[in-house]
Short mmCIF file of C-alpha atoms and ligand atoms in Angstrom, two decimals:
data_model
loop_
_atom_site.label_atom_id
_atom_site.label_comp_id
_atom_site.label_asym_id
_atom_site.label_seq_id
_atom_site.Cartn_x
_atom_site.Cartn_y
_atom_site.Cartn_z
CA MET A 793 27.51 -2.15 4.23
CA PHE A 794 24.44 -0.44 3.04
CA THR A 795 23.94 1.35 6.30
CA LYS A 796 26.01 4.35 5.44
CA THR A 797 24.09 4.95 2.28
CA LEU A 798 20.83 4.73 4.10
CA ILE A 799 21.71 7.36 6.59
CA SER A 800 22.87 9.83 4.03
CA SER A 801 21.02 13.02 4.63
CA ALA A 802 20.06 13.34 1.02
CA PHE A 803 18.19 10.12 1.22
CA VAL A 804 16.48 10.85 4.48
CA ALA A 805 15.39 14.22 3.27
CA ALA A 806 13.76 12.63 0.29
CA VAL A 807 11.62 10.30 2.29
CA SER A 808 8.09 11.33 2.98
CA ALA A 809 6.11 10.19 5.94
CA HIS A 810 3.33 9.09 3.66
CA GLN A 811 3.36 6.55 0.88
CA ASN A 812 1.92 5.70 -2.51
CA PHE A 813 1.86 2.62 -4.70
CA HIS A 814 3.84 3.57 -7.80
CA GLN A 815 4.76 0.53 -9.83
CA PHE A 816 4.09 -3.15 -10.32
CA TRP A 817 5.56 -6.08 -12.19
CA VAL A 818 3.80 -9.07 -13.76
CA ASN A 819 6.23 -11.98 -13.73
CA ASP A 820 9.04 -9.44 -13.34
CA VAL A 821 7.95 -7.30 -16.28
CA THR A 822 6.73 -3.82 -15.47
CA PRO A 823 4.57 -1.66 -17.69
CA GLY A 824 6.43 1.33 -16.26
CA TYR A 825 6.47 3.77 -13.43
CA GLN A 826 2.91 4.76 -12.50
CA VAL A 827 1.58 2.98 -15.56
CA GLY A 828 -1.58 0.97 -15.05
CA ILE A 829 -2.22 2.55 -11.65
CA ARG A 830 -4.83 5.12 -10.70
CA MET A 831 -2.54 7.55 -8.93
CA PRO A 832 -4.18 9.58 -6.19
CA PRO A 833 -3.61 13.32 -6.17
CA SER A 834 -1.56 13.15 -2.99
CA ASN A 835 0.13 10.63 -0.78
CA SER A 836 -2.16 11.34 2.14
CA PRO A 837 -4.09 8.49 3.69
CA VAL A 838 -7.79 7.76 3.68
CA THR A 839 -9.09 7.64 7.24
CA ASP A 840 -12.87 7.54 6.76
CA VAL A 841 -13.64 3.90 6.10
CA THR A 842 -17.19 4.75 5.08
CA SER A 843 -16.01 7.05 2.30
CA ASN A 844 -15.99 5.96 -1.33
CA ASP A 845 -12.30 6.82 -1.22
CA ILE A 846 -11.72 3.63 0.74
CA ALA A 847 -12.17 1.70 -2.53
CA CYS A 848 -9.48 3.21 -4.73
CA ASN A 849 -8.34 6.36 -2.91
CA VAL A 850 -9.15 9.96 -3.72
CA ASP A 851 -10.25 10.34 -7.35
CA GLY A 852 -9.66 6.59 -7.81
CA SER A 853 -13.26 5.91 -8.72
CA THR A 854 -13.45 8.46 -11.50
CA VAL A 855 -14.27 6.78 -14.81
CA PRO A 856 -13.13 6.49 -17.45
CA SER A 857 -9.95 6.32 -15.49
CA GLY A 858 -7.62 7.23 -18.33
CA VAL A 859 -5.30 4.52 -17.08
CA GLU A 860 -3.87 1.70 -19.13
CA THR A 861 -5.05 -1.85 -18.41
CA VAL A 862 -2.19 -4.34 -18.12
CA ASP A 863 -2.28 -7.95 -19.27
CA ALA A 864 -1.77 -10.80 -16.85
CA SER A 865 -2.73 -14.43 -16.41
CA GLU A 866 -4.04 -16.28 -13.41
CA GLY A 867 -1.22 -17.63 -11.27
CA ASP A 868 1.14 -14.88 -12.39
CA THR A 869 3.46 -13.33 -9.83
CA ILE A 870 2.64 -9.74 -9.07
CA LYS A 871 5.23 -7.54 -7.41
CA VAL A 872 4.16 -4.17 -6.09
CA GLN A 873 6.41 -1.33 -5.05
CA TRP A 874 5.46 1.39 -2.62
CA ASP A 875 7.18 4.42 -1.21
CA SER A 876 9.26 3.84 1.87
CA SER A 877 7.10 3.46 4.95
CA SER A 878 7.93 3.74 8.61
CA HIS A 879 4.32 3.15 9.59
CA PRO A 880 3.71 -0.27 11.13
CA GLY A 881 0.97 -2.31 9.57
CA PRO A 882 -0.12 -4.93 7.05
CA ILE A 883 -0.39 -4.99 3.29
CA THR A 884 -3.33 -6.60 1.53
CA HIS A 885 -4.42 -7.11 -2.05
CA MET A 886 -7.91 -7.48 -3.45
CA LEU A 887 -9.45 -7.93 -6.85
CA PHE A 888 -12.67 -6.41 -8.13
CA GLY A 889 -14.27 -8.09 -11.10
CA PRO A 890 -14.50 -9.48 -13.62
CA VAL A 891 -15.76 -6.52 -15.56
CA ASP A 892 -15.81 -5.84 -19.27
CA ASP A 893 -13.71 -2.72 -19.05
CA ALA A 894 -11.61 -1.98 -15.99
CA SER A 895 -11.18 1.63 -16.99
CA GLN A 896 -14.93 2.04 -16.50
CA ALA A 897 -15.14 0.28 -13.13
CA THR A 898 -15.48 2.58 -10.13
CA GLY A 899 -14.67 -0.16 -7.65
CA ILE A 900 -17.33 1.22 -5.34
CA GLY A 901 -19.58 -1.40 -3.82
CA ALA A 902 -19.77 -5.17 -3.91
CA GLY A 903 -17.40 -7.35 -5.88
CA TRP A 904 -14.08 -7.19 -4.05
CA PHE A 905 -12.33 -10.29 -2.79
CA LYS A 906 -9.05 -10.60 -0.94
CA ILE A 907 -6.24 -12.47 -2.66
CA ASP A 908 -3.18 -11.68 -0.54
CA GLU A 909 -2.29 -10.56 2.96
CA LEU A 910 0.93 -10.02 4.86
CA ASP A 911 0.51 -8.93 8.45
CA TYR A 912 3.10 -9.38 11.15
CA ASP A 913 5.67 -12.05 10.75
CA ASN A 914 8.24 -13.03 13.32
CA GLY A 915 8.25 -9.69 15.05
CA THR A 916 8.12 -7.63 11.91
CA TRP A 917 5.22 -5.77 10.36
CA ALA A 918 4.68 -5.98 6.61
CA ASN A 919 5.93 -2.47 5.98
CA ALA A 920 9.30 -3.30 7.51
CA ILE A 921 9.49 -6.61 5.67
CA MET A 922 8.90 -4.67 2.48
CA GLU A 923 11.48 -2.10 3.47
CA ALA A 924 14.06 -4.86 3.48
CA ALA A 925 13.02 -5.73 -0.08
CA ASN A 926 13.24 -2.28 -1.65
CA MET A 927 9.63 -1.62 -0.61
CA THR A 928 8.36 -4.44 -2.75
CA HIS A 929 6.01 -7.30 -1.98
CA GLU A 930 5.23 -10.29 -4.16
CA PHE A 931 2.21 -12.53 -4.35
CA ALA A 932 0.49 -14.70 -6.94
CA LEU A 933 -2.78 -14.10 -8.68
CA PRO A 934 -5.13 -16.93 -7.79
CA THR A 935 -5.97 -19.65 -10.24
CA GLY A 936 -9.59 -20.41 -10.99
CA LEU A 937 -10.33 -16.88 -12.12
CA ALA A 938 -12.76 -15.94 -14.83
CA SER A 939 -11.15 -14.23 -17.76
CA GLY A 940 -11.89 -10.56 -17.77
CA GLU A 941 -10.76 -7.23 -16.49
CA TYR A 942 -10.20 -6.48 -12.85
CA LEU A 943 -9.13 -3.76 -10.48
CA LEU A 944 -6.21 -4.80 -8.30
CA ARG A 945 -6.30 -2.93 -5.02
CA SER A 946 -3.12 -2.62 -2.98
CA GLU A 947 -3.59 -1.39 0.57
CA MET A 948 -1.01 -0.56 3.21
CA LEU A 949 -2.77 0.05 6.50
CA ALA A 950 -0.77 2.18 8.94
CA LEU A 951 -1.54 1.50 12.58
CA HIS A 952 0.60 4.10 14.31
CA GLY A 953 -2.49 6.13 15.10
CA ALA A 954 -4.81 3.18 15.64
CA GLN A 955 -5.14 3.92 19.36
CA THR A 956 -7.93 6.33 18.50
CA VAL A 957 -11.08 5.66 16.50
CA GLY A 958 -10.48 6.96 13.01
CA GLY A 959 -6.74 7.16 13.58
CA ALA A 960 -5.77 4.26 11.37
CA GLN A 961 -4.48 5.35 7.99
CA PHE A 962 -5.32 3.56 4.76
CA TYR A 963 -2.91 4.00 1.87
CA ILE A 964 -4.50 2.64 -1.28
CA GLY A 965 -3.74 2.31 -4.95
CA CYS A 966 -5.75 0.53 -7.63
CA ALA A 967 -4.24 -0.97 -10.76
CA GLN A 968 -6.12 -2.25 -13.81
CA LEU A 969 -5.49 -5.78 -15.04
CA LYS A 970 -6.83 -7.84 -17.91
CA ILE A 971 -6.54 -11.38 -16.65
CA THR A 972 -6.70 -14.54 -18.69
CA GLY A 973 -8.06 -17.26 -16.49
CA SER A 974 -9.40 -20.78 -16.61
CA GLY A 975 -12.78 -19.72 -15.31
CA GLY A 976 -14.38 -19.70 -11.91
CA SER A 977 -15.76 -17.39 -9.28
CA CYS A 978 -14.12 -16.26 -6.06
CA GLY A 979 -15.50 -15.80 -2.60
CA PRO A 980 -16.21 -14.57 -0.05
CA SER A 981 -16.58 -11.15 -1.55
CA ILE A 982 -16.95 -7.85 0.22
CA SER A 983 -18.08 -4.32 -0.43
CA LEU A 984 -15.98 -1.19 -0.24
CA PRO A 985 -17.09 0.90 1.45
CA GLY A 986 -18.97 -1.44 3.73
CA ALA A 987 -16.58 -4.12 4.81
CA TYR A 988 -14.61 -1.93 7.19
CA ASP A 989 -15.83 -0.35 10.40
CA ALA A 990 -13.84 2.24 12.30
CA ASN A 991 -14.35 0.20 15.47
CA ASP A 992 -13.18 -3.11 14.06
CA ALA A 993 -10.58 -4.78 16.22
CA ASP A 994 -8.05 -4.73 13.41
CA ILE A 995 -8.54 -1.00 12.78
CA TYR A 996 -9.08 0.49 16.23
CA ILE A 997 -6.48 -0.91 18.63
CA PRO A 998 -6.66 1.10 21.85
CA ASN A 999 -3.67 -0.61 23.42
CA ILE A 1000 -1.39 -0.54 20.41
CA TYR A 1001 1.19 1.31 22.51
CA ASN A 1002 0.35 -0.48 25.68
CA GLY A 1003 1.06 -4.15 25.55
CA TYR A 1004 -0.71 -5.07 22.32
CA ASP A 1005 0.53 -8.36 20.92
CA PRO A 1006 0.29 -8.24 17.13
CA SER A 1007 1.31 -11.83 16.53
CA ASN A 1008 -2.22 -12.87 15.60
CA TYR A 1009 -3.21 -9.67 13.88
CA THR A 1010 -5.20 -10.02 10.68
CA ALA A 1011 -5.85 -7.17 8.30
CA PRO A 1012 -9.42 -6.02 7.69
CA GLY A 1013 -11.47 -7.33 4.81
CA GLY A 1014 -11.99 -10.91 5.95
CA PRO A 1015 -10.28 -14.06 4.81
CA ILE A 1016 -8.45 -14.66 1.58
CA ALA A 1017 -10.93 -15.79 -1.04
CA THR A 1018 -11.07 -19.17 -2.66
CA CYS A 1019 -11.38 -19.13 -6.41
CA GLY A 1020 -12.41 -21.74 -8.93
CA GLY A 1021 -16.02 -21.86 -7.81
CA SER A 1022 -18.73 -22.74 -10.26
CA GLY A 1023 -19.56 -19.96 -12.63
CA ASN A 1024 -17.29 -17.49 -14.25
CA GLY A 1025 -17.54 -14.82 -11.66
CA SER A 1026 -20.49 -12.60 -11.37
CA THR A 1027 -21.15 -9.42 -13.16
CA ILE A 1028 -20.32 -6.84 -10.59
CA ALA A 1029 -23.40 -4.73 -10.89
CA THR A 1030 -25.86 -7.50 -10.38
CA ALA A 1031 -24.89 -10.30 -8.08
CA THR A 1032 -23.01 -11.04 -4.96
CA PRO A 1033 -20.73 -13.99 -5.42
CA THR A 1034 -21.50 -16.89 -3.19
CA ALA A 1035 -19.09 -17.43 -0.41
CA THR A 1036 -17.29 -20.66 -0.68
CA SER A 1037 -14.91 -22.18 1.75
CA SER A 1038 -12.03 -19.94 2.57
CA ALA A 1039 -8.58 -20.22 3.87
CA VAL A 1040 -6.58 -17.73 5.80
CA ILE A 1041 -2.93 -17.79 5.10
CA ARG A 1042 -0.82 -16.36 7.79
CA SER A 1043 2.45 -17.04 9.34
CA SER A 1044 3.07 -15.35 12.60
CA THR A 1045 5.42 -17.00 14.94
CA ALA A 1046 7.15 -14.89 17.49
CA VAL A 1047 5.37 -13.22 20.31
CA VAL A 1048 7.01 -9.87 20.34
CA SER A 1049 5.36 -6.71 21.32
CA ALA A 1050 7.01 -4.30 19.02
CA SER A 1051 5.21 -1.10 19.59
CA LEU A 1052 6.13 1.76 17.43
CA ASN A 1053 5.14 5.24 18.15
CA ASP A 1054 5.60 7.26 15.08
CA THR A 1055 4.75 10.72 16.18
CA LEU A 1056 6.24 12.33 13.17
CA VAL A 1057 3.54 11.83 10.66
CA SER A 1058 3.56 15.38 9.51
CA SER A 1059 7.26 15.73 9.42
CA THR A 1060 9.02 15.47 6.14
CA ALA A 1061 12.05 13.52 7.15
CA VAL A 1062 11.15 10.35 8.85
CA ALA A 1063 12.87 7.12 9.46
CA VAL A 1064 13.43 4.75 6.67
CA ALA A 1065 12.53 1.52 8.22
CA ILE A 1066 11.62 0.08 11.51
CA SER A 1067 12.71 -3.42 11.22
CA SER A 1068 12.41 -4.46 14.79
CA SER A 1069 13.77 -7.86 14.24
CA SER A 1070 15.51 -7.83 17.52
CA VAL A 1071 13.42 -9.47 20.13
CA SER A 1072 12.87 -6.56 22.41
CA PRO A 1073 9.50 -6.83 23.98
CA ALA A 1074 9.52 -3.20 24.85
CA ASN A 1075 6.64 -0.92 24.22
CA THR A 1076 9.12 1.69 23.43
CA THR A 1077 7.82 5.16 23.63
CA GLU A 1078 10.60 6.61 21.62
CA PRO A 1079 9.30 8.42 18.63
CA ILE A 1080 11.07 7.63 15.45
CA THR A 1081 13.05 10.72 14.97
CA SER A 1082 15.91 9.63 12.85
CA ALA A 1083 16.81 7.20 10.21
CA ILE A 1084 16.95 3.79 11.73
CA VAL A 1085 19.04 1.36 9.89
CA PRO A 1086 16.86 -1.52 8.90
CA SER A 1087 18.41 -4.69 10.02
CA ILE A 1088 17.80 -7.50 7.67
CA PRO A 1089 15.07 -9.68 9.07
CA THR A 1090 16.74 -13.02 8.94
CA SER A 1091 13.32 -14.50 8.96
CA ALA A 1092 12.55 -12.48 5.89
CA ALA A 1093 9.23 -14.20 5.68
CA SER A 1094 10.15 -15.98 2.53
CA SER A 1095 13.09 -16.51 0.33
CA THR A 1096 12.01 -13.68 -1.86
CA PHE A 1097 13.26 -11.25 0.73
CA ILE A 1098 16.81 -12.39 0.83
CA THR A 1099 18.34 -9.12 -0.08
CA ALA A 1100 18.22 -5.93 1.81
CA ILE A 1101 18.38 -3.21 -0.70
CA VAL A 1102 18.82 0.45 -0.34
CA PRO A 1103 15.66 2.06 -1.52
CA SER A 1104 16.45 4.35 -4.33
CA PHE A 1105 14.39 7.38 -4.94
CA ASN A 1106 16.48 8.61 -7.74
CA THR A 1107 14.36 8.57 -10.80
CA THR A 1108 17.30 8.44 -13.10
CA SER A 1109 16.94 4.67 -13.16
CA ILE A 1110 13.20 4.67 -13.54
CA PRO A 1111 11.84 4.53 -17.04
CA ALA A 1112 10.28 7.80 -17.90
CA ALA A 1113 6.59 7.43 -18.06
CA SER A 1114 5.46 10.89 -18.83
CA GLY A 1115 4.04 10.00 -22.17
CA THR A 1116 2.39 6.80 -21.20
CA ALA A 1117 0.98 7.27 -17.77
CA PRO A 1118 -1.95 9.59 -17.82
CA ARG A 1119 -2.74 10.90 -14.43
CA PRO A 1120 -6.05 11.64 -12.95
CA SER A 1121 -6.72 15.26 -13.46
CA GLY A 1122 -7.87 15.85 -9.93
CA THR A 1123 -5.72 18.85 -9.49
CA GLY A 1124 -6.99 20.47 -12.59
CA SER A 1125 -5.20 22.06 -15.43
CA ALA A 1126 -1.90 23.80 -15.32
CA GLY A 1127 -3.59 27.07 -14.47
CA ALA A 1128 -5.47 25.99 -11.36
CA THR A 1129 -4.21 26.37 -7.85
CA VAL A 1130 -3.46 23.24 -5.89
CA ARG A 1131 -5.00 22.43 -2.52
CA LYS A 1132 -3.14 21.48 0.61
CA TYR A 1133 -1.51 18.02 0.48
CA TYR A 1134 -2.14 17.71 -3.26
CA GLN A 1135 0.55 17.25 -5.84
CA CYS A 1136 2.14 20.35 -7.34
CA GLY A 1137 5.30 19.05 -8.94
CA GLY A 1138 7.78 16.30 -9.57
CA LEU A 1139 9.25 14.64 -12.62
CA ALA A 1140 6.62 13.97 -15.24
CA TRP A 1141 4.12 16.21 -13.45
CA THR A 1142 2.11 18.17 -15.97
CA GLY A 1143 -0.48 19.68 -13.67
CA SER A 1144 -0.52 22.96 -11.88
CA THR A 1145 2.52 23.93 -9.87
CA THR A 1146 0.82 26.82 -8.10
CA CYS A 1147 -0.36 26.23 -4.55
CA GLU A 1148 -3.28 27.97 -2.96
CA SER A 1149 -2.24 31.10 -1.20
CA GLY A 1150 -0.38 30.50 2.01
CA LEU A 1151 0.93 27.14 0.84
CA THR A 1152 4.32 26.27 -0.56
CA CYS A 1153 5.04 23.61 -3.13
CA THR A 1154 7.41 21.36 -1.22
CA ALA A 1155 9.48 18.60 -2.79
CA GLN A 1156 9.13 15.23 -1.10
CA ASN A 1157 11.39 13.50 -3.59
CA ASP A 1158 12.33 13.79 -7.24
CA TYR A 1159 8.91 12.80 -8.48
CA TYR A 1160 6.57 14.15 -5.88
CA SER A 1161 6.04 17.64 -4.54
CA GLN A 1162 2.99 18.67 -2.56
CA CYS A 1163 1.47 21.86 -1.27
CA LEU A 1164 2.19 22.35 2.40
C1 NAG B 1617 14.78 -0.37 -5.91
O1 NAG B 1617 13.66 0.21 -6.54
C2 NAG B 1617 14.00 1.33 -7.34
C3 NAG B 1617 12.72 1.94 -7.86
O2 NAG B 1617 11.98 1.01 -8.59
C4 NAG B 1617 14.90 0.88 -8.48
O3 NAG B 1617 15.26 2.01 -9.25
C5 NAG B 1617 16.13 0.25 -7.90
O4 NAG B 1617 16.91 -0.28 -8.94
C6 NAG B 1617 15.76 -0.86 -6.95
N1 NAG B 1617 16.96 -1.34 -6.31
C7 NAG B 1617 17.41 -2.56 -6.53
C8 NAG B 1617 18.72 -2.85 -5.92
O5 NAG B 1617 16.78 -3.38 -7.17
C1 NAG B 1618 -16.39 -19.77 -18.46
O1 NAG B 1618 -15.00 -19.87 -18.65
C2 NAG B 1618 -14.62 -20.95 -19.47
C3 NAG B 1618 -13.11 -21.02 -19.49
O2 NAG B 1618 -12.57 -19.77 -19.80
C4 NAG B 1618 -15.19 -20.75 -20.86
O3 NAG B 1618 -14.86 -21.85 -21.67
C5 NAG B 1618 -16.70 -20.65 -20.76
O4 NAG B 1618 -17.24 -20.36 -22.01
C6 NAG B 1618 -17.10 -19.56 -19.78
N1 NAG B 1618 -18.53 -19.58 -19.59
C7 NAG B 1618 -19.23 -18.45 -19.59
C8 NAG B 1618 -20.70 -18.61 -19.38
O5 NAG B 1618 -18.74 -17.37 -19.77
C1 NAG B 1619 4.55 -0.85 28.74
O1 NAG B 1619 3.34 -1.51 28.89
C2 NAG B 1619 3.12 -1.90 30.21
C3 NAG B 1619 1.90 -2.79 30.23
O2 NAG B 1619 0.82 -2.13 29.65
C4 NAG B 1619 2.98 -0.67 31.08
O3 NAG B 1619 2.75 -1.03 32.41
C5 NAG B 1619 4.28 0.10 30.99
O4 NAG B 1619 4.17 1.31 31.70
C6 NAG B 1619 4.61 0.40 29.56
N1 NAG B 1619 5.94 0.92 29.51
C7 NAG B 1619 6.22 1.97 28.81
C8 NAG B 1619 7.64 2.39 28.82
O5 NAG B 1619 5.38 2.60 28.18
C1 NAG B 1620 -2.22 -16.41 18.86
O1 NAG B 1620 -2.75 -17.61 18.34
C2 NAG B 1620 -2.12 -18.75 18.89
C3 NAG B 1620 -2.67 -19.96 18.16
O2 NAG B 1620 -4.06 -19.97 18.19
C4 NAG B 1620 -2.42 -18.79 20.38
O3 NAG B 1620 -1.77 -19.91 20.94
C5 NAG B 1620 -1.87 -17.53 21.01
O4 NAG B 1620 -2.22 -17.51 22.38
C6 NAG B 1620 -2.43 -16.31 20.33
N1 NAG B 1620 -1.77 -15.14 20.87
C7 NAG B 1620 -2.45 -14.07 21.20
C8 NAG B 1620 -1.64 -12.94 21.71
O5 NAG B 1620 -3.66 -13.98 21.11
C1 NAG B 1621 2.49 8.16 21.17
O1 NAG B 1621 2.05 9.19 20.34
C2 NAG B 1621 0.93 9.88 20.84
C3 NAG B 1621 0.52 10.87 19.79
O2 NAG B 1621 1.54 11.73 19.47
C4 NAG B 1621 1.26 10.51 22.17
O3 NAG B 1621 0.14 11.17 22.68
C5 NAG B 1621 1.68 9.42 23.13
O4 NAG B 1621 2.03 9.98 24.36
C6 NAG B 1621 2.86 8.67 22.56
N1 NAG B 1621 3.34 7.65 23.41
C7 NAG B 1621 2.75 6.49 23.66
C8 NAG B 1621 3.44 5.57 24.54
O5 NAG B 1621 1.69 6.18 23.17
C1 NAG B 1622 12.78 -14.49 13.71
O1 NAG B 1622 13.64 -13.37 13.78
C2 NAG B 1622 14.75 -13.57 14.62
C3 NAG B 1622 15.48 -12.28 14.74
O2 NAG B 1622 15.74 -11.73 13.49
C4 NAG B 1622 15.60 -14.69 14.05
O3 NAG B 1622 16.71 -14.93 14.89
C5 NAG B 1622 14.77 -15.96 13.97
O4 NAG B 1622 15.49 -16.95 13.34
C6 NAG B 1622 13.51 -15.70 13.18
N1 NAG B 1622 12.67 -16.86 13.25
C7 NAG B 1622 12.10 -17.40 12.19
C8 NAG B 1622 11.22 -18.57 12.42
O5 NAG B 1622 12.25 -16.95 11.06
C1 NAG B 1623 19.97 11.50 -9.00
O1 NAG B 1623 21.01 11.16 -9.89
C2 NAG B 1623 21.47 12.26 -10.63
C3 NAG B 1623 22.47 11.75 -11.63
O2 NAG B 1623 23.30 10.77 -11.06
C4 NAG B 1623 22.07 13.26 -9.66
O3 NAG B 1623 22.55 14.39 -10.37
C5 NAG B 1623 21.02 13.71 -8.68
O4 NAG B 1623 21.56 14.56 -7.72
C6 NAG B 1623 20.43 12.51 -7.99
N1 NAG B 1623 19.30 12.94 -7.17
C7 NAG B 1623 19.17 12.52 -5.93
C8 NAG B 1623 17.97 13.01 -5.21
O5 NAG B 1623 19.96 11.77 -5.39
CU1 CU B 1624 2.46 8.88 6.75
#
C-alpha cells in the first residue's frame, strides 16, 4: 500500500502548508517544470480580492513577463499540477485574451472568462480529489476560441479561513498559451480585480465550521463561459465581450458536511490530504495535525482519477528547467536580501539566498525555500 510511503517523515517534512502551480501538460506533453508559468515569489496566498495580485498573483502582472508562451489548440486537454494541499476548496481555470503577445499582457482588468471549475464532489473538495491524482487536475480548452495568445489562470481557493471576511486564501498561477482556434468569442467575461468581493457567499462563509453544507458550492467568478460566439474575441483593451448563454457544469451529489479546520497554516509540516470520502457528517473540530492517509475517493469524480499516487517532491525525476524557465525577478539580484515569505533557495533558484535580518532561509522542499 502507498500509505506507508505517505506517512514517511521525510515526505511530511517536505510538505508546505501553502501551494503553488508548478507545471502543466498539453495533451500529456509538458514544456517543463515551471516553464510557461509566471511563478510568484512565494507560495503565500492572495487574500485581498481587490488587489491587482488577484489576477496573476504577486509580480504576475509584470510585463514583459520573461516567460515562455506554450502552443496549444482549442479542445486540447490541459493538466495542471500543484503542490500538495490540505486546504479545502475548489479549483478554477480562466482564460484572458486573445492578445497579440501573452508575455505583454498584465491580466489586470476585463477580459477573463471561466473555462473550468471543480468544487465539491461527492463529499470531497477539489484539493482532495487532486491529492488522489498526484495533485493534478485535467480539463479541456473550449472549442470556438479565436486564435491568439492567452493567459491561463489556475486558482485554488482555500476556504479553511473563510469564516472571517478576508480569511479566504487565493492561490493563483498564470500560464501563457498560444492557442490555435476555429474562431469565436467567449462569454460572460469578468474583470480581475472586480469580479470578486470579500463578502461574496462563496468567499466569506461564516458557518464553514458550523453546519455548512458545501454540496452546492460554486467557486467565485460566475458561470463557465460559452465560446464560439460571433466575432473572434475582442481585443482586451477595448471591448467587453458580450455575454452569451452560459452553462454551469457541476456535479455534486452527496450531502456531507465535511468541515475541516486546518489551524496549522503557518506550520511547516501539515497533512498531506484530507480526503474525507467517508460519509461522516461531523463538523469535526480536530485540527489537522498529522499526515492523514488519503483514502482513494471511489467516486473519483471521473475516470481520470483512478489512481491514487504518492505525491513525489523529489526533483530527481523532474526535468531540470534552470536554463529554460526564467523567473520573475521579484526578489532581486543575488545580492539583495529577501523579504519574509519570499523565495530564498531551492533547486534552480538563482536569486538571492540571503534573508532580511532576523529571518532564516527555510527549506520547504527540494525546490523551494523561503525566508521565515
Ligand atoms: C507525480 O508528480 C511528480 C511531479 O511531477 C512526478 O515526478 C511523479 O512521477 C508523479 N507520480 C506519478 C506516479 O506519476
Ligand atoms: C476569425 O477567425 C477565422 C477562423 O480562424 C478566420 O478565418 C477569420 O479571418 C477571423 N476573422 C477576423 C476578423 O480575425
Ligand atoms: C456541529 O454543528 C452543530 C450545528 O451547528 C453544532 O450544534 C455543534 O455544536 C457542532 N459540533 C461540533 C463538535 O462543533
Ligand atoms: C442543493 O441543490 C439541490 C438541487 O437544487 C437542492 O435539492 C438541495 O436542497 C441543495 N442543497 C443545499 C444544501 O442547498
Ligand atoms: C477553527 O480554527 C479557528 C482558528 O484557529 C479556531 O478559532 C476555532 O476555534 C477552530 N474550531 C472551529 C470549530 O472552528
Ligand atoms: C461517493 O463516495 C462514497 C464514499 O467514497 C462512495 O461509496 C460512493 O460510491 C460515491 N458515490 C458516487 C456517486 O460516486
Ligand atoms: C531525492 O532522491 C535522491 C536520489 O535518489 C536522494 O538522494 C534524496 O535524498 C531524495 N530527496 C528527498 C527529499 O527525498
Ligand atoms: Cu497554506
